[in-house]
Short mmCIF file of C-alpha atoms and ligand atoms in Angstrom, two decimals:
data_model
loop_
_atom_site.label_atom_id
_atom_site.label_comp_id
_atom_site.label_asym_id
_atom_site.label_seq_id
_atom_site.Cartn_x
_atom_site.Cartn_y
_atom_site.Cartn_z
CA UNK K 12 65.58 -32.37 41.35
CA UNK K 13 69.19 -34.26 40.59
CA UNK K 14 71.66 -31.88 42.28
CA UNK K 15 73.66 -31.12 39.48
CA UNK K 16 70.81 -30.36 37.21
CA UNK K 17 68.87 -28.01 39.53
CA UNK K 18 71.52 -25.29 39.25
CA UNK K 19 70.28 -24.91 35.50
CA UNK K 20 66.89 -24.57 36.66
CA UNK K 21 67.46 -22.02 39.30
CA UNK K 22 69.63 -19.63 36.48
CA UNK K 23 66.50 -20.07 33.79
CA UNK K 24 63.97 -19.06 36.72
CA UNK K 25 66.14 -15.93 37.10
CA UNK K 26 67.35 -14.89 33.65
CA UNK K 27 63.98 -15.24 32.70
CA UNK K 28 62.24 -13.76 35.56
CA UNK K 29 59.93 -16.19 36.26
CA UNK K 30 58.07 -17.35 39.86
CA UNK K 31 57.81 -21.57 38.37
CA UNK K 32 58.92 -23.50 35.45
CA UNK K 33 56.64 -26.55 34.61
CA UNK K 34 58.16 -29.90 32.41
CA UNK K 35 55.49 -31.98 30.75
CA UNK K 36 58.05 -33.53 28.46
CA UNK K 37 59.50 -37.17 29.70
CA UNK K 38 62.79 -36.87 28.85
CA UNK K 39 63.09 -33.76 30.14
CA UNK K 40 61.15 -34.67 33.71
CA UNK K 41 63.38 -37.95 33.48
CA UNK K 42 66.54 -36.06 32.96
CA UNK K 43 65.98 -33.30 35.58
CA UNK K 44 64.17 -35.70 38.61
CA UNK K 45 64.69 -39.33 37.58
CA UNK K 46 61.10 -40.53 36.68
CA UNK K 47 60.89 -43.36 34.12
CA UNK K 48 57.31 -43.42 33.84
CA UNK K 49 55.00 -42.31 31.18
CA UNK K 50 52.48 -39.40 32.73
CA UNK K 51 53.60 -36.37 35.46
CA UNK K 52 54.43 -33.23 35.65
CA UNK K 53 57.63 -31.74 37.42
CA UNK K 54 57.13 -27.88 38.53
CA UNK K 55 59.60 -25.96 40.54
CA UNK K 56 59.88 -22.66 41.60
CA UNK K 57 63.03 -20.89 43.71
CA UNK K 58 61.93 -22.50 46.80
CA UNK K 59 61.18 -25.95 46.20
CA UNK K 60 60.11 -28.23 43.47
CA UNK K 61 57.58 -31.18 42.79
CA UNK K 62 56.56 -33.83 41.04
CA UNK K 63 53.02 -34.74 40.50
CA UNK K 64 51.53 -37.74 38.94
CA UNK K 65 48.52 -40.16 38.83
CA UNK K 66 47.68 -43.37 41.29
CA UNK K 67 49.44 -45.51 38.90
CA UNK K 68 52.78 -44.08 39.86
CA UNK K 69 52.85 -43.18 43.40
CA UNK K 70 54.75 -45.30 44.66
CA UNK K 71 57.28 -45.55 41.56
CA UNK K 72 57.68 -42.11 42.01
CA UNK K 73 58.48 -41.85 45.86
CA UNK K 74 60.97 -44.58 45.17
CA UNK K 75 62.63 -42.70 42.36
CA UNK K 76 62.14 -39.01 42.32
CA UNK K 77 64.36 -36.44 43.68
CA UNK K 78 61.87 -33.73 44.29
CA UNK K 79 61.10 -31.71 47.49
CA UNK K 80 57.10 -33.16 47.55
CA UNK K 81 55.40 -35.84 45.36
CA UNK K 82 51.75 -35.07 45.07
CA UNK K 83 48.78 -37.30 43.36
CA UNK K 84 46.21 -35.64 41.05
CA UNK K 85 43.24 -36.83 39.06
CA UNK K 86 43.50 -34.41 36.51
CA UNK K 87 46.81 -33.48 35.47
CA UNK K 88 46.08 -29.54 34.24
CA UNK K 89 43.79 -29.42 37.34
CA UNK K 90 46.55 -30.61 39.88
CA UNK K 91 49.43 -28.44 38.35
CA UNK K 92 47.34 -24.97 38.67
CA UNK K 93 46.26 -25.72 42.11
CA UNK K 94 49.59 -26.10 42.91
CA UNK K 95 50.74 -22.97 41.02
CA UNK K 96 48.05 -21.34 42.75
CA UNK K 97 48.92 -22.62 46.20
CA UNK K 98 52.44 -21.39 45.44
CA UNK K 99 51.33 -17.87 44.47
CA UNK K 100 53.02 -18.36 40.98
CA UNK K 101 52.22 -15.75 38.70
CA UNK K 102 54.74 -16.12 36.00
CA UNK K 103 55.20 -19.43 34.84
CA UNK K 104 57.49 -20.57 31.98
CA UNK K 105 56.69 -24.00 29.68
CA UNK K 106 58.28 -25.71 27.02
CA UNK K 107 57.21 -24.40 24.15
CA UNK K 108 58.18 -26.98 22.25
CA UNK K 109 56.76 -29.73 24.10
CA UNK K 110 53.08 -28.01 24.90
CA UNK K 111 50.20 -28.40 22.39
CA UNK K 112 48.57 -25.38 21.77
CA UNK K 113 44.83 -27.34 22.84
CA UNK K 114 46.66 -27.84 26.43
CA UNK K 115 47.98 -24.47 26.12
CA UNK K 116 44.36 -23.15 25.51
CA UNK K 117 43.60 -25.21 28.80
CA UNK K 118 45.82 -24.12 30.97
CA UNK K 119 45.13 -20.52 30.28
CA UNK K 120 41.33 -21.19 30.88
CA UNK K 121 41.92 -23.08 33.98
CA UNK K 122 44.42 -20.22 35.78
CA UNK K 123 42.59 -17.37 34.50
CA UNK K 124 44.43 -14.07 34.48
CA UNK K 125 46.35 -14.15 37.49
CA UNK K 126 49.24 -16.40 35.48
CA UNK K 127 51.16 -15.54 32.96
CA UNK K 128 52.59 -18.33 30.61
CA UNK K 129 55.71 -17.80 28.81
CA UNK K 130 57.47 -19.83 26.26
CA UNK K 131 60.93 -21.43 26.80
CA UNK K 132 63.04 -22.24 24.76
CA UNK K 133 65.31 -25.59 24.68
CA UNK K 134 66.91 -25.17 27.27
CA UNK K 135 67.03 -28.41 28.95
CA UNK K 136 67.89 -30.04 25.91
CA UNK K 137 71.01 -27.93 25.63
CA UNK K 138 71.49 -28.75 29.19
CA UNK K 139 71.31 -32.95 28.31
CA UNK K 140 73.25 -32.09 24.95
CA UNK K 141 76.41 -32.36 27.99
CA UNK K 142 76.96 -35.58 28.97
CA UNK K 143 78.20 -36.64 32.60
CA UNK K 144 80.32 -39.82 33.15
CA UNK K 145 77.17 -41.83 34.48
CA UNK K 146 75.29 -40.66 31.29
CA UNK K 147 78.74 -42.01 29.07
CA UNK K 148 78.57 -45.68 30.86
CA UNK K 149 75.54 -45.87 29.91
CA UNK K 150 75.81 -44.62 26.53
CA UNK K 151 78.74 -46.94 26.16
CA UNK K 152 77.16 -50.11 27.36
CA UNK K 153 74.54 -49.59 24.54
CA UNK K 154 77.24 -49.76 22.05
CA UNK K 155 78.41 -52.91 23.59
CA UNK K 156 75.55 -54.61 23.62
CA UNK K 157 75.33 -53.30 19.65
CA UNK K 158 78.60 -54.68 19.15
CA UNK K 159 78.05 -58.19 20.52
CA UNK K 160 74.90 -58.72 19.61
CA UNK K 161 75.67 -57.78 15.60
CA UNK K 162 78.84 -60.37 15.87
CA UNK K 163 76.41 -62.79 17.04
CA UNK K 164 74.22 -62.97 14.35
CA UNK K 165 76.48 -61.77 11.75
CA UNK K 166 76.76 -65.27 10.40
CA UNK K 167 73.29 -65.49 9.47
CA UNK K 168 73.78 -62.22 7.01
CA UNK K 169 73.95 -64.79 3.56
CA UNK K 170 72.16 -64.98 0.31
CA UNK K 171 68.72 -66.36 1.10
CA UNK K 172 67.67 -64.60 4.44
CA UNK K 173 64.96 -61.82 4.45
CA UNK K 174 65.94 -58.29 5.61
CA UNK K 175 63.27 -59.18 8.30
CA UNK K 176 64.45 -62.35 9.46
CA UNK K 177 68.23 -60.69 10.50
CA UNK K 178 66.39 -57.63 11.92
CA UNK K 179 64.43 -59.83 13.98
CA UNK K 180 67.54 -61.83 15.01
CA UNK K 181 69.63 -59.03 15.34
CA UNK K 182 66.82 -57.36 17.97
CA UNK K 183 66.61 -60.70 19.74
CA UNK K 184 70.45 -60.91 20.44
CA UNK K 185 70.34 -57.13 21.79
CA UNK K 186 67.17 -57.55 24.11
CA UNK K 187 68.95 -61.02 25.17
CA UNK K 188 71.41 -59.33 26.79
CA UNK K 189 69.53 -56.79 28.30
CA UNK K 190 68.56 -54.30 26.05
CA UNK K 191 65.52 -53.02 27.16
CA UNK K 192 63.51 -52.15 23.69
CA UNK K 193 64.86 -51.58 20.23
CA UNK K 194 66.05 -48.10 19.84
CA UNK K 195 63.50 -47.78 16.75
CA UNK K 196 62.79 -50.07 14.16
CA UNK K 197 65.74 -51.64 12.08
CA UNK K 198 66.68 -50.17 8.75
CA UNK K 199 68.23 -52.95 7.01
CA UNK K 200 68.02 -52.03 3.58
CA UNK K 201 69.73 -54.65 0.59
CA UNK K 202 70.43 -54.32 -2.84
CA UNK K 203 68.23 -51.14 -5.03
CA UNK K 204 65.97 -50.97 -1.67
CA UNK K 205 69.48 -49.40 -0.27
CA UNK K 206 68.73 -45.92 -2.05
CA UNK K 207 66.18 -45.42 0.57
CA UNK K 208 67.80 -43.55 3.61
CA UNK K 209 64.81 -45.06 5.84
CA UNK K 210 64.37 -48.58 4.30
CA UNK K 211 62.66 -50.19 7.33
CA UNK K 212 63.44 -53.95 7.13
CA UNK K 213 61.23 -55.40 4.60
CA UNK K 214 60.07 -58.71 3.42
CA UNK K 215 63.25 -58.49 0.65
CA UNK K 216 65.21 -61.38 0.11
CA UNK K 217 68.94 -60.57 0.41
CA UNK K 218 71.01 -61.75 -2.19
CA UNK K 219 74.93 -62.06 -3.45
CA UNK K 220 76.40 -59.44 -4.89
CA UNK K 221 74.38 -56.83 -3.11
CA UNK K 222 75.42 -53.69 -0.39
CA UNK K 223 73.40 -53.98 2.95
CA UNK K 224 72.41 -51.41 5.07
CA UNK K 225 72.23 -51.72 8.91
CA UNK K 226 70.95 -48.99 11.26
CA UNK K 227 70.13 -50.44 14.66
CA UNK K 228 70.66 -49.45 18.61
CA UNK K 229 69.08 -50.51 21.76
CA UNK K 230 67.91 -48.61 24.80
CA UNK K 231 69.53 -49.59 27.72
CA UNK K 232 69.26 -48.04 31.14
CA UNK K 233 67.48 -45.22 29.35
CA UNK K 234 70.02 -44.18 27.09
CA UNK K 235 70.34 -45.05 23.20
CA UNK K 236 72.45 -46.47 20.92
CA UNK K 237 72.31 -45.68 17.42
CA UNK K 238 74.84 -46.56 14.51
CA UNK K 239 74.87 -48.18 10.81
CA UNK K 240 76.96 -50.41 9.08
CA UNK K 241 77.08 -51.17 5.29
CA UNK K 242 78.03 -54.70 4.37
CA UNK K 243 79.13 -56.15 1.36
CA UNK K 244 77.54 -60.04 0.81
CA UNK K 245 79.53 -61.75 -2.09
CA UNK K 246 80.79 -59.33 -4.79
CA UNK K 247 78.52 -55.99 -5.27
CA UNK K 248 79.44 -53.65 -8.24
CA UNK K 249 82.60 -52.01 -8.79
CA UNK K 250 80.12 -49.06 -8.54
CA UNK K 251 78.66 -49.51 -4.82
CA UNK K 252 81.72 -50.43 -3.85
CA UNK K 253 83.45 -46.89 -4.81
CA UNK K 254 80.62 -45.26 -3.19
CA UNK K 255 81.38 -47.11 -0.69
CA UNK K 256 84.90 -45.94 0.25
CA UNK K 257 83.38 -41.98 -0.58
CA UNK K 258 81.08 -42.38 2.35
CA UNK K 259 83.79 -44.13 4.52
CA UNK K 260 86.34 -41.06 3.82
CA UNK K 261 83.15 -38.38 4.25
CA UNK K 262 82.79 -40.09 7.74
CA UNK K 263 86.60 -39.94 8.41
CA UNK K 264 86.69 -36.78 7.39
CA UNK K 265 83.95 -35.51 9.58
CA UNK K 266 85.23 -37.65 12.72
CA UNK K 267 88.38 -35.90 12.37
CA UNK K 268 87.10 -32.36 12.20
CA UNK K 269 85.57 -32.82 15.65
CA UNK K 270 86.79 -30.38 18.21
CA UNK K 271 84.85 -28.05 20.99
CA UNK K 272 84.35 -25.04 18.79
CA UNK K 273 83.52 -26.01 15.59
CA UNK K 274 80.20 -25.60 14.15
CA UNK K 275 77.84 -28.17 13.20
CA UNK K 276 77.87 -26.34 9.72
CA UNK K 277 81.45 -26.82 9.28
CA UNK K 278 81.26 -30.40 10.45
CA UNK K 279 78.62 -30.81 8.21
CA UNK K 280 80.39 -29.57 4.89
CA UNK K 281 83.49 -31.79 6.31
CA UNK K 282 81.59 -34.79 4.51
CA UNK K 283 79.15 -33.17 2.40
CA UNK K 284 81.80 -31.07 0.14
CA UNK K 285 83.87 -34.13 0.27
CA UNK K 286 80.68 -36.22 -1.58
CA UNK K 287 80.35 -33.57 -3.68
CA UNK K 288 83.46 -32.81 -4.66
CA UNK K 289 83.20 -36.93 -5.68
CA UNK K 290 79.64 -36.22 -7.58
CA UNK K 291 77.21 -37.48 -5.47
CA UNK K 292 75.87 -34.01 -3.64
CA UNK K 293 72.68 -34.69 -4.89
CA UNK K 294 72.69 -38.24 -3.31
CA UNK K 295 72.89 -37.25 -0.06
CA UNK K 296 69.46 -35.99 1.48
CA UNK K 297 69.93 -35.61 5.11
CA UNK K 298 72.20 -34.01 8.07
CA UNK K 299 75.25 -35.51 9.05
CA UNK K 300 74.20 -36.52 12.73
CA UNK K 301 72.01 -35.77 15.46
CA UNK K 302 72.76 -35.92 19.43
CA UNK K 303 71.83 -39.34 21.24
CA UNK K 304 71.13 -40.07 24.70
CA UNK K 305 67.46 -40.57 26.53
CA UNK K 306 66.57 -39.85 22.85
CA UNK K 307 67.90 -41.41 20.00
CA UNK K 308 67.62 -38.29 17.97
CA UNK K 309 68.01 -35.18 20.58
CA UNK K 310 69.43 -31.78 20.28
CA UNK K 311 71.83 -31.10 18.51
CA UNK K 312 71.70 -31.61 15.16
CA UNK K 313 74.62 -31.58 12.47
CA UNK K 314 73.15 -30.14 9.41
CA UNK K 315 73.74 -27.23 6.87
CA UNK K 316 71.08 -25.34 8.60
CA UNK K 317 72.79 -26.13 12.22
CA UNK K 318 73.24 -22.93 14.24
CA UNK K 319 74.99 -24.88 17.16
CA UNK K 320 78.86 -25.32 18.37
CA UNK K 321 80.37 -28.54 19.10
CA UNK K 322 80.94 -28.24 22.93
CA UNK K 323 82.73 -30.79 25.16
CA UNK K 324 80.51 -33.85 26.68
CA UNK K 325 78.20 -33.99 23.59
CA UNK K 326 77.47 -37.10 21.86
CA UNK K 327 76.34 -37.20 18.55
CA UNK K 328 76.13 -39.37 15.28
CA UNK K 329 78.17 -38.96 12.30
CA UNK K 330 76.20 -40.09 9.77
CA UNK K 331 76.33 -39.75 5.95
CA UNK K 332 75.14 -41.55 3.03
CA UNK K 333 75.29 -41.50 -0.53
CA UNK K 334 71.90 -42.89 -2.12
CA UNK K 335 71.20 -43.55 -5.64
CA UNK K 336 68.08 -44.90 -7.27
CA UNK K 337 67.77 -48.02 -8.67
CA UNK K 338 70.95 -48.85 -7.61
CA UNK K 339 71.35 -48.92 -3.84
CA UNK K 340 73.01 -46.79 -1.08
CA UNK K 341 75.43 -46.76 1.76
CA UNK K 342 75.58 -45.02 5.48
CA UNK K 343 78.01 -45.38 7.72
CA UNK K 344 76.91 -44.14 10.77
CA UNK K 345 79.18 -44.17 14.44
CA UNK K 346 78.28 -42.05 17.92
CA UNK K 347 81.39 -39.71 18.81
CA UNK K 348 81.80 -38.54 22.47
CA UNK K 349 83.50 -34.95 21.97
CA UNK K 350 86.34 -34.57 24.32
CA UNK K 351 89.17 -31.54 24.84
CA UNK K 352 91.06 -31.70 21.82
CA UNK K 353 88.70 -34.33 19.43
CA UNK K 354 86.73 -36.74 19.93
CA UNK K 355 86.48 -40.79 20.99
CA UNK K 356 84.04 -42.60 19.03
CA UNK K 357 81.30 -44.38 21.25
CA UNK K 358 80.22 -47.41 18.80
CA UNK K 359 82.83 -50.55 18.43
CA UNK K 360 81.96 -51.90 15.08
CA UNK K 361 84.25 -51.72 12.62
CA UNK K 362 83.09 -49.35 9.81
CA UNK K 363 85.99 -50.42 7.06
CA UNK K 364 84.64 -52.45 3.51
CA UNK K 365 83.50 -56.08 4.85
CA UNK K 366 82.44 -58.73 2.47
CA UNK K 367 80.32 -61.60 3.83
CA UNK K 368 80.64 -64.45 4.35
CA UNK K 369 83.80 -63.57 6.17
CA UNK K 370 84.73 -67.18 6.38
CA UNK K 371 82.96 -70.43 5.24
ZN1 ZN I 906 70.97 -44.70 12.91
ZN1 ZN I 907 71.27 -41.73 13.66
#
């Protein structure tokens, strides 16, 4: 297991009295061994941990994984209990939020009585919720790439180009330099179609006068970017435009409430009061942010309903948006690295009103 990260494991073993823990999840395996493949299993006990996967990653895995034995199966379920059983584990914790109950069911069959299963919480979510400086590079040369590639293309965001078209060239220009897939696929949302928080990028003309929404990132080295900007082409209402500048101070307001210690409620209410105090309460459906890393959305998440504390290393979106039927929307959306006294915003791109074409 990564050095740093095996601590965790050992404490969760003991609090929770427990002879193995087993990972099925990928981000989590990836996170606590360095696998980047897409099937294995990562078990450890107080002695020793190991990884086990299929033929097709062998050899990836030697290469890669820091675990004390790599071992092959043919049947996943079947490989892990034989090991558990090999190891004399009787009390074996699991991710209950990662483990369907059918391979649950299976497990339990395939043991018998001699293990015990318990459910886990999140705990190595809470664990990647802290960011190292490796894990920030990477999360910063995301942003870069975000940054460059959006100026690139930026010129082709006129009156007469589908929101499909500048998605596609906007997810060219990030996987030309190096991006390794799109983070998820591009909300670019112009005009009325704005009003919807998720408007994937449609076969919409875009045309003068009207807001655009951009939400885009890239994965890069494993990690995520993740951030949306609104941009005015020609003239758009004096309406969208003062909705505008009420999301732009909600974010503000929110960015500057960011300390270790605060809770994701408060930081929430930070932007939502603010809209409502403006009238728009109603207009804005969703949390203010979610954590980013090996996942664009990953624990924690900023919401009304948030029981978590902004704690130093997290990175997380700050993210709201007014949206109003019939006649468009706005998010404005950066990633914040939380540091001693505040925080130190991640994403590059200006977030201020801009109205295209910036020159001619
Ligand atoms: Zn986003
Ligand atoms: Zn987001």
């Amino acid at each position: 297991m990564v050095k740093n990260r095996a601590s965790t494991v050992a404490a969760l073993l003991e609090s929770s009295g427990l002879d193995a823990v087993v990972f099925l999840y990928l981000p989590n395996i990836r996170y606590l061994c360095g696998f980047t493949g897409t099937d294995g299993v990562l078990v450890a006990t107080d002695q020793s941990d190991c990884f086990l996967t299929d033929s097709r990653y062998t050899t990836q895995a030697q290469a890669q994984v820091a675990a004390d034995e790599i071992r092959e199966y043919k049947l996943k379920l079947d490989g892990l209990v034989a090991w558990l059983q090999e190891n004399r584990c009787c009390r074996v914790g699991f991710e209950a939020e990662h483990v369907p109950v059918a391979t649950l069911e299976k497990l339990k069959e395939k043991s018998g009585p001699q293990i015990k299963w318990v459910a886990l919480g999140k705990e190595v979510e809470s664990l990647r919720s802290i960011k190292d400086e490796e894990e920030i590079a990477a999360l910063e040369r995301a942003t870069l790439l975000n940054e460059e590639a959006l100026n690139e293309v930026l010129p082709l965001l006129r009156p007469g180009i589908t929101e499909q078209e500048f998605a596609l060239e906007l997810e060219i220009a990030l996987r030309r330099r190096g991006g390794e897939e799109k983070a998820f696929d591009f909300i670019v949302a112009s005009g009325e179609r704005g009003a919807m928080p998720h408007g994937i990028a449609s076969d919409k003309i875009i045309k003068s006068g009207e807001l655009v929404t951009i939400d885009f990132g890239v994965r890069l080295a494993g990690y995520h970017s993740d951030e949306t900007v609104t941009l005015a082409v020609g003239e758009p209402s004096s309406r969208l435009q003062e909705i505008f500048h009420i999301v732009l101070e909600a974010h503000d307001r929110a960015m500057a409430a960011v300390q270790p210690g605060v809770s994701f409620r408060d930081l929430d209410s930070q932007a939502r009061d603010y809209i409502c105090t403006k009238g728009y309460g109603d207009y804005f459906g969703h949390g203010l942010g979610h954590g980013v890393g090996l996942e664009v959305h990953e624990f924690p998440n900023a919401s009304p309903r948030s029981e978590e504390t902004v704690r130093e290393g997290m990175v997380f979106t700050i993210e709201p948006g007014i949206y109003v039927p019939e006649t468009g929307g706005v998010r404005i959306e950066d990633m914040v690295l939380v540091t001693a006294k505040g925080c130190r915003p991640l994403t590059r791109i200006p977030k201020t009103y801009r109205a295209l074409p910036l020159s001619i």
